mmCIF file of C-alpha atoms in Angstrom:
data_model
loop_
_atom_site.group_PDB
_atom_site.id
_atom_site.type_symbol
_atom_site.label_atom_id
_atom_site.label_comp_id
_atom_site.label_asym_id
_atom_site.label_seq_id
_atom_site.Cartn_x
_atom_site.Cartn_y
_atom_site.Cartn_z
ATOM 1 C CA UNK J 1 -8.737 12.092 36.083
ATOM 2 C CA UNK J 2 -8.641 10.107 32.704
ATOM 3 C CA UNK J 3 -10.808 11.084 29.944
ATOM 4 C CA UNK J 4 -13.343 8.155 29.489
ATOM 5 C CA UNK J 5 -13.268 6.395 26.311
ATOM 6 C CA UNK J 6 -16.201 6.986 24.045
ATOM 7 C CA UNK J 7 -18.538 4.210 23.204
ATOM 8 C CA UNK J 8 -18.331 2.251 20.103
ATOM 9 C CA UNK J 9 -21.718 3.967 19.302
ATOM 10 C CA UNK J 10 -20.161 7.227 19.687
ATOM 11 C CA UNK J 11 -17.288 6.194 17.610
ATOM 12 C CA UNK J 12 -19.586 4.931 14.708
ATOM 13 C CA UNK J 13 -22.239 7.232 14.613
ATOM 14 C CA UNK J 14 -22.649 6.280 11.107
ATOM 15 C CA UNK J 15 -23.636 2.755 11.232
ATOM 16 C CA UNK J 16 -26.355 1.063 13.034
ATOM 17 C CA UNK J 17 -25.715 -0.309 16.458
ATOM 18 C CA UNK J 18 -27.468 -2.567 18.840
ATOM 19 C CA UNK J 19 -26.226 -2.394 22.071
ATOM 20 C CA UNK J 20 -28.663 -5.110 23.388
ATOM 21 C CA UNK J 21 -27.846 -7.529 20.732
ATOM 22 C CA UNK J 22 -26.491 -10.752 21.761
ATOM 23 C CA UNK J 23 -24.326 -11.151 18.447
ATOM 24 C CA UNK J 24 -24.783 -14.423 16.219
ATOM 25 C CA UNK J 25 -24.522 -17.953 17.363
ATOM 26 C CA UNK J 26 -27.309 -19.410 18.181
ATOM 27 C CA UNK J 27 -28.836 -21.046 15.040
ATOM 28 C CA UNK J 28 -28.071 -20.310 11.461
ATOM 29 C CA UNK J 29 -26.353 -16.553 11.238
ATOM 30 C CA UNK J 30 -28.666 -14.095 9.712
ATOM 31 C CA UNK J 31 -27.979 -11.844 6.759
ATOM 32 C CA UNK J 32 -27.498 -8.567 7.940
ATOM 33 C CA UNK J 33 -27.668 -5.198 6.284
ATOM 34 C CA UNK J 34 -24.692 -3.461 5.508
ATOM 35 C CA UNK J 35 -23.210 -1.080 8.180
ATOM 36 C CA UNK J 36 -24.498 -2.963 10.857
ATOM 37 C CA UNK J 37 -22.480 -3.402 13.810
ATOM 38 C CA UNK J 38 -22.822 -6.603 15.780
ATOM 39 C CA UNK J 39 -20.936 -8.755 17.913
ATOM 40 C CA UNK J 40 -19.798 -12.173 16.557
ATOM 41 C CA UNK J 41 -18.300 -15.053 17.926
ATOM 42 C CA UNK J 42 -14.600 -15.377 16.981
ATOM 43 C CA UNK J 43 -15.061 -18.899 16.058
ATOM 44 C CA UNK J 44 -17.363 -18.125 12.966
ATOM 45 C CA UNK J 45 -14.560 -15.272 11.742
ATOM 46 C CA UNK J 46 -12.225 -16.530 8.752
ATOM 47 C CA UNK J 47 -9.458 -14.553 7.433
ATOM 48 C CA UNK J 48 -9.344 -13.107 4.022
ATOM 49 C CA UNK J 49 -6.148 -13.354 2.160
ATOM 50 C CA UNK J 50 -4.059 -10.225 3.443
ATOM 51 C CA UNK J 51 -1.115 -8.295 1.713
ATOM 52 C CA UNK J 52 1.087 -8.835 5.179
ATOM 53 C CA UNK J 53 3.435 -11.787 4.837
ATOM 54 C CA UNK J 54 4.437 -11.931 8.491
ATOM 55 C CA UNK J 55 2.683 -10.419 11.778
ATOM 56 C CA UNK J 56 4.883 -9.659 14.707
ATOM 57 C CA UNK J 57 4.189 -11.931 17.813
ATOM 58 C CA UNK J 58 4.936 -9.048 20.176
ATOM 59 C CA UNK J 59 2.930 -6.719 18.546
ATOM 60 C CA UNK J 60 -0.128 -8.964 18.603
ATOM 61 C CA UNK J 61 0.725 -9.864 22.167
ATOM 62 C CA UNK J 62 0.377 -5.996 23.032
ATOM 63 C CA UNK J 63 -2.599 -5.680 21.223
ATOM 64 C CA UNK J 64 -4.285 -8.594 22.632
ATOM 65 C CA UNK J 65 -3.526 -7.286 26.358
ATOM 66 C CA UNK J 66 -4.869 -4.240 25.411
ATOM 67 C CA UNK J 67 -8.285 -5.630 23.831
ATOM 68 C CA UNK J 68 -8.378 -7.319 27.316
ATOM 69 C CA UNK J 69 -7.764 -4.384 29.344
ATOM 70 C CA UNK J 70 -9.454 -1.671 27.646
ATOM 71 C CA UNK J 71 -12.014 -3.590 25.059
ATOM 72 C CA UNK J 72 -12.129 -3.136 21.562
ATOM 73 C CA UNK J 73 -12.001 0.306 20.474
ATOM 74 C CA UNK J 74 -12.267 -0.185 16.872
ATOM 75 C CA UNK J 75 -14.498 -2.861 14.907
ATOM 76 C CA UNK J 76 -13.465 -5.231 12.362
ATOM 77 C CA UNK J 77 -15.268 -5.242 8.960
ATOM 78 C CA UNK J 78 -16.276 -8.443 7.630
ATOM 79 C CA UNK J 79 -18.812 -10.048 4.948
ATOM 80 C CA UNK J 80 -20.577 -12.824 5.258
ATOM 81 C CA UNK J 81 -19.781 -16.128 3.285
ATOM 82 C CA UNK J 82 -22.263 -18.876 4.089
ATOM 83 C CA UNK J 83 -22.270 -19.648 7.687
ATOM 84 C CA UNK J 84 -19.124 -17.718 8.462
ATOM 85 C CA UNK J 85 -17.613 -14.233 8.078
ATOM 86 C CA UNK J 86 -14.787 -13.467 6.345
ATOM 87 C CA UNK J 87 -12.563 -10.831 7.695
ATOM 88 C CA UNK J 88 -11.790 -7.694 5.219
ATOM 89 C CA UNK J 89 -9.813 -5.166 7.612
ATOM 90 C CA UNK J 90 -8.609 -5.852 10.814
ATOM 91 C CA UNK J 91 -6.578 -9.139 10.479
ATOM 92 C CA UNK J 92 -4.582 -7.890 13.427
ATOM 93 C CA UNK J 93 -7.170 -7.569 15.662
ATOM 94 C CA UNK J 94 -8.333 -10.597 14.781
ATOM 95 C CA UNK J 95 -5.440 -12.758 15.414
ATOM 96 C CA UNK J 96 -4.717 -11.062 18.805
ATOM 97 C CA UNK J 97 -8.058 -11.833 19.912
ATOM 98 C CA UNK J 98 -7.348 -15.604 19.001
ATOM 99 C CA UNK J 99 -4.024 -15.457 20.533
ATOM 100 C CA UNK J 100 -5.830 -13.863 24.007
ATOM 101 C CA UNK J 101 -9.110 -16.289 23.429
ATOM 102 C CA UNK J 102 -11.002 -13.237 23.095
ATOM 103 C CA UNK J 103 -14.645 -14.836 22.790
ATOM 104 C CA UNK J 104 -16.401 -12.283 20.314
ATOM 105 C CA UNK J 105 -15.429 -9.222 18.346
ATOM 106 C CA UNK J 106 -17.449 -6.074 16.970
ATOM 107 C CA UNK J 107 -17.759 -6.370 13.719
ATOM 108 C CA UNK J 108 -19.092 -4.228 10.853
ATOM 109 C CA UNK J 109 -20.891 -6.222 8.045
ATOM 110 C CA UNK J 110 -20.426 -5.063 4.495
ATOM 111 C CA UNK J 111 -20.147 -6.516 0.977
ATOM 112 C CA UNK J 112 -17.419 -8.565 -0.588
ATOM 113 C CA UNK J 113 -14.666 -6.532 -2.276
ATOM 114 C CA UNK J 114 -15.483 -5.990 -5.868
ATOM 115 C CA UNK J 115 -12.172 -7.449 -6.909
ATOM 116 C CA UNK J 116 -8.231 -8.135 -6.060
ATOM 117 C CA UNK J 117 -7.563 -4.462 -6.752
ATOM 118 C CA UNK J 118 -9.635 -3.160 -4.328
ATOM 119 C CA UNK J 119 -9.111 -5.814 -1.872
ATOM 120 C CA UNK J 120 -5.213 -4.527 -2.157
ATOM 121 C CA UNK J 121 -5.838 -0.877 -2.002
ATOM 122 C CA UNK J 122 -8.043 -1.206 1.093
ATOM 123 C CA UNK J 123 -5.686 -3.695 2.791
ATOM 124 C CA UNK J 124 -2.788 -1.384 1.762
ATOM 125 C CA UNK J 125 -4.304 1.820 3.572
ATOM 126 C CA UNK J 126 -5.004 0.003 6.566
ATOM 127 C CA UNK J 127 -1.634 -1.553 7.136
ATOM 128 C CA UNK J 128 0.164 1.684 5.966
ATOM 129 C CA UNK J 129 -1.981 3.792 8.605
ATOM 130 C CA UNK J 130 -1.886 1.194 11.619
ATOM 131 C CA UNK J 131 1.314 -1.023 11.405
ATOM 132 C CA UNK J 132 4.178 -0.064 8.424
ATOM 133 C CA UNK J 133 4.660 -2.803 6.244
ATOM 134 C CA UNK J 134 7.926 -4.345 5.390
ATOM 135 C CA UNK J 135 9.780 -2.960 2.010
ATOM 136 C CA UNK J 136 9.140 -6.490 0.490
ATOM 137 C CA UNK J 137 5.675 -6.359 1.217
ATOM 138 C CA UNK J 138 5.128 -2.850 0.093
ATOM 139 C CA UNK J 139 6.871 -3.666 -3.223
ATOM 140 C CA UNK J 140 4.752 -6.604 -3.746
ATOM 141 C CA UNK J 141 1.111 -5.390 -3.475
ATOM 142 C CA UNK J 142 2.303 -2.168 -5.865
ATOM 143 C CA UNK J 143 3.932 -4.758 -8.375
ATOM 144 C CA UNK J 144 0.613 -6.540 -8.078
ATOM 145 C CA UNK J 145 -1.657 -3.773 -8.837
ATOM 146 C CA UNK J 146 0.306 -2.666 -11.592
ATOM 147 C CA UNK J 147 -0.077 -6.481 -13.011
ATOM 148 C CA UNK J 148 -3.969 -6.027 -12.342
ATOM 149 C CA UNK J 149 -4.109 -3.170 -15.020
ATOM 150 C CA UNK J 150 -3.905 -0.011 -12.781
ATOM 151 C CA UNK J 151 -1.120 2.652 -13.800
ATOM 152 C CA UNK J 152 1.468 3.987 -11.719
ATOM 153 C CA UNK J 153 -0.810 7.359 -11.544
ATOM 154 C CA UNK J 154 -3.777 5.328 -10.616
ATOM 155 C CA UNK J 155 -1.872 3.708 -8.038
ATOM 156 C CA UNK J 156 -0.588 6.657 -6.387
ATOM 157 C CA UNK J 157 -3.982 7.918 -6.520
ATOM 158 C CA UNK J 158 -5.692 5.358 -4.933
ATOM 159 C CA UNK J 159 -3.553 4.726 -1.886
ATOM 160 C CA UNK J 160 -2.979 8.945 -1.305
ATOM 161 C CA UNK J 161 0.709 8.553 -2.157
ATOM 162 C CA UNK J 162 3.158 10.507 -4.516
ATOM 163 C CA UNK J 163 3.635 9.259 -8.098
ATOM 164 C CA UNK J 164 7.579 9.193 -7.246
ATOM 165 C CA UNK J 165 6.961 6.838 -4.208
ATOM 166 C CA UNK J 166 4.966 4.231 -6.221
ATOM 167 C CA UNK J 167 7.779 4.579 -8.838
ATOM 168 C CA UNK J 168 10.608 3.941 -6.400
ATOM 169 C CA UNK J 169 9.001 0.696 -5.148
ATOM 170 C CA UNK J 170 8.185 -0.730 -8.632
ATOM 171 C CA UNK J 171 11.950 -0.172 -9.833
ATOM 172 C CA UNK J 172 13.075 -1.739 -6.328
ATOM 173 C CA UNK J 173 10.898 -4.369 -6.856
ATOM 174 C CA UNK J 174 12.351 -5.243 -10.278
ATOM 175 C CA UNK J 175 15.928 -4.512 -9.123
ATOM 176 C CA UNK J 176 15.413 -6.957 -6.486
ATOM 177 C CA UNK J 177 14.457 -9.551 -8.883
ATOM 178 C CA UNK J 178 17.177 -9.113 -10.887
ATOM 179 C CA UNK J 179 19.972 -8.993 -8.427
ATOM 180 C CA UNK J 180 18.717 -11.419 -5.980
ATOM 181 C CA UNK J 181 21.899 -13.569 -5.839
ATOM 182 C CA UNK J 182 24.332 -10.372 -5.347
ATOM 183 C CA UNK J 183 21.935 -9.074 -2.423
ATOM 184 C CA UNK J 184 21.746 -12.813 -0.807
ATOM 185 C CA UNK J 185 25.170 -12.010 1.285
ATOM 186 C CA UNK J 186 23.178 -9.483 3.181
ATOM 187 C CA UNK J 187 22.093 -10.329 6.444
ATOM 188 C CA UNK J 188 19.409 -7.638 6.790
ATOM 189 C CA UNK J 189 16.912 -6.476 4.304
ATOM 190 C CA UNK J 190 17.386 -3.325 2.703
ATOM 191 C CA UNK J 191 14.859 -0.665 2.442
ATOM 192 C CA UNK J 192 12.917 0.214 -0.695
ATOM 193 C CA UNK J 193 14.614 3.870 -0.759
ATOM 194 C CA UNK J 194 18.055 1.998 -0.618
ATOM 195 C CA UNK J 195 17.437 -0.283 -3.244
ATOM 196 C CA UNK J 196 16.458 2.155 -5.568
ATOM 197 C CA UNK J 197 19.564 4.153 -4.928
ATOM 198 C CA UNK J 198 21.418 1.152 -5.694
ATOM 199 C CA UNK J 199 19.393 0.515 -8.796
ATOM 200 C CA UNK J 200 21.074 4.163 -10.282
ATOM 201 C CA UNK J 201 24.355 2.818 -9.611
ATOM 202 C CA UNK J 202 26.755 1.359 -12.137
ATOM 203 C CA UNK J 203 27.254 -2.328 -11.992
ATOM 204 C CA UNK J 204 30.688 -2.131 -10.948
ATOM 205 C CA UNK J 205 29.838 0.578 -8.097
ATOM 206 C CA UNK J 206 26.620 -1.733 -7.041
ATOM 207 C CA UNK J 207 28.671 -5.002 -6.658
ATOM 208 C CA UNK J 208 31.563 -2.760 -4.614
ATOM 209 C CA UNK J 209 28.610 -1.564 -2.593
ATOM 210 C CA UNK J 210 27.162 -5.136 -1.643
ATOM 211 C CA UNK J 211 30.798 -6.285 -1.236
ATOM 212 C CA UNK J 212 31.733 -3.645 1.181
ATOM 213 C CA UNK J 213 28.457 -4.272 3.081
ATOM 214 C CA UNK J 214 28.813 -7.812 3.741
ATOM 215 C CA UNK J 215 32.581 -7.258 4.733
ATOM 216 C CA UNK J 216 31.065 -4.762 7.597
ATOM 217 C CA UNK J 217 28.234 -7.297 8.668
ATOM 218 C CA UNK J 218 25.589 -6.817 5.980
ATOM 219 C CA UNK J 219 22.871 -5.177 8.017
ATOM 220 C CA UNK J 220 20.758 -2.674 6.184
ATOM 221 C CA UNK J 221 22.415 0.175 7.946
ATOM 222 C CA UNK J 222 25.985 -0.608 6.591
ATOM 223 C CA UNK J 223 24.404 -1.248 2.924
ATOM 224 C CA UNK J 224 22.794 2.169 3.166
ATOM 225 C CA UNK J 225 26.141 3.854 3.985
ATOM 226 C CA UNK J 226 27.803 2.152 1.199
ATOM 227 C CA UNK J 227 25.257 2.882 -1.189
ATOM 228 C CA UNK J 228 25.031 6.393 -0.348
ATOM 229 C CA UNK J 229 28.588 7.156 -0.348
ATOM 230 C CA UNK J 230 28.549 6.388 -4.223
ATOM 231 C CA UNK J 231 25.224 7.628 -4.718
ATOM 232 C CA UNK J 232 26.252 11.255 -3.771
ATOM 233 C CA UNK J 233 29.460 10.776 -5.785
ATOM 234 C CA UNK J 234 28.264 9.591 -9.046
ATOM 235 C CA UNK J 235 24.517 10.193 -8.741
ATOM 236 C CA UNK J 236 22.839 9.285 -11.857
ATOM 237 C CA UNK J 237 25.266 9.212 -14.472
ATOM 238 C CA UNK J 238 26.106 5.677 -14.910
ATOM 239 C CA UNK J 239 22.608 4.596 -15.238
ATOM 240 C CA UNK J 240 20.676 7.691 -16.803
ATOM 241 C CA UNK J 241 23.218 7.992 -19.739
ATOM 242 C CA UNK J 242 22.548 4.209 -20.619
ATOM 243 C CA UNK J 243 18.901 4.940 -20.896
ATOM 244 C CA UNK J 244 17.329 6.662 -23.986
ATOM 245 C CA UNK J 245 14.003 8.396 -23.654
ATOM 246 C CA UNK J 246 11.823 9.564 -26.491
ATOM 247 C CA UNK J 247 8.825 11.639 -26.223
ATOM 248 C CA UNK J 248 6.621 12.342 -28.759
ATOM 249 C CA UNK J 249 3.515 15.370 -28.344
ATOM 250 C CA UNK J 250 0.546 15.924 -30.489
ATOM 251 C CA UNK J 251 -1.634 19.006 -29.530
ATOM 252 C CA UNK J 252 -4.431 20.028 -31.728
ATOM 253 C CA UNK J 253 -5.530 23.605 -31.112
ATOM 254 C CA UNK J 254 -8.537 25.627 -32.254
ATOM 255 C CA UNK J 255 -7.296 28.952 -32.130
ATOM 256 C CA UNK J 256 -11.080 30.231 -33.031
ATOM 257 C CA UNK J 257 -12.632 29.007 -30.260
ATOM 258 C CA UNK J 258 -9.682 29.095 -27.968
ATOM 259 C CA UNK J 259 -10.161 25.430 -27.312
ATOM 260 C CA UNK J 260 -7.879 22.090 -26.850
ATOM 261 C CA UNK J 261 -9.353 19.467 -28.912
ATOM 262 C CA UNK J 262 -6.788 16.553 -28.228
ATOM 263 C CA UNK J 263 -3.124 16.340 -26.280
ATOM 264 C CA UNK J 264 -1.372 12.926 -27.221
ATOM 265 C CA UNK J 265 1.913 12.160 -25.778
ATOM 266 C CA UNK J 266 3.791 9.024 -26.261
ATOM 267 C CA UNK J 267 6.472 7.880 -24.109
ATOM 268 C CA UNK J 268 8.593 4.635 -23.478
ATOM 269 C CA UNK J 269 8.255 5.820 -19.823
ATOM 270 C CA UNK J 270 4.645 6.049 -18.336
ATOM 271 C CA UNK J 271 5.515 8.237 -15.322
ATOM 272 C CA UNK J 272 6.924 10.946 -17.465
ATOM 273 C CA UNK J 273 4.300 10.438 -20.066
ATOM 274 C CA UNK J 274 1.784 10.935 -17.404
ATOM 275 C CA UNK J 275 3.737 14.169 -16.039
ATOM 276 C CA UNK J 276 4.404 15.789 -19.507
ATOM 277 C CA UNK J 277 0.759 15.257 -20.508
ATOM 278 C CA UNK J 278 -0.503 16.837 -16.952
ATOM 279 C CA UNK J 279 2.012 20.014 -17.490
ATOM 280 C CA UNK J 280 0.634 20.735 -21.288
ATOM 281 C CA UNK J 281 -2.988 20.411 -20.276
ATOM 282 C CA UNK J 282 -1.936 22.945 -17.397
ATOM 283 C CA UNK J 283 0.109 25.227 -19.305
ATOM 284 C CA UNK J 284 -3.051 25.777 -21.919
ATOM 285 C CA UNK J 285 -5.586 26.101 -19.132
ATOM 286 C CA UNK J 286 -3.685 28.710 -17.690
ATOM 287 C CA UNK J 287 -3.227 30.235 -21.185
ATOM 288 C CA UNK J 288 -7.084 30.819 -21.382
ATOM 289 C CA UNK J 289 -7.974 27.554 -23.616
ATOM 290 C CA UNK J 290 -10.551 25.411 -22.899
ATOM 291 C CA UNK J 291 -9.854 21.470 -22.720
ATOM 292 C CA UNK J 292 -11.877 19.127 -24.407
ATOM 293 C CA UNK J 293 -13.153 15.876 -22.052
#
């Protein structure tokens, strides 16, 4: 016997739930408290800007059919804007509902995003957990967060990803911008990882990898194969020997009180600078020094 699906009230026990509410739609919409779970007519909902450029028609069809057959398992998150409600989280569920002419949706009313960075991070986490973004979409939103003033370490922490993951995406984004013409002959978009690997190759090896991939159809798989072949044989030698890194470390110690007054690291590679500073502090902390805040 199949397990009974829990009600929305059971799934979302941390929000107010009014099972007898008829939703909104008659007269002027009210201002609902944050965390209120209610039904809102789909026609009163609008879309917030989303980091996804495209939504698969097939996946929306499947989601819409599931919502018709089994109901809406998870509510969407909205904020009120005048007489309408704007979708913060749940763009695919909203689009699927419109596609299948579902009249109302369960929604949780929250406040607006505080800024663009919060909006991007929230939508990024949702999309990464539910339906993978394309490589270009992922690189684009990470680059935008960097433009908004977040460091690579802050981006990684906010997205619950590794610093290397963020660094690869940013490197791939820059490399694609610089080599868009050379890569235009490919029939499929390569992955972020493969673009990053291509960025470590010498200019000559990169051009040979692209040419060989185009001759074999230009798919992402053949591009990956050609890049990997050159990446494995030459590794980082061509790229890394052309980049000079300078690191300056200034540590002020008070031996009498066993305290570290300050740690200053300067480097022309932001990610490396963060790693060096972190490891220096970790070293002195394990050696019994107090770290000044």
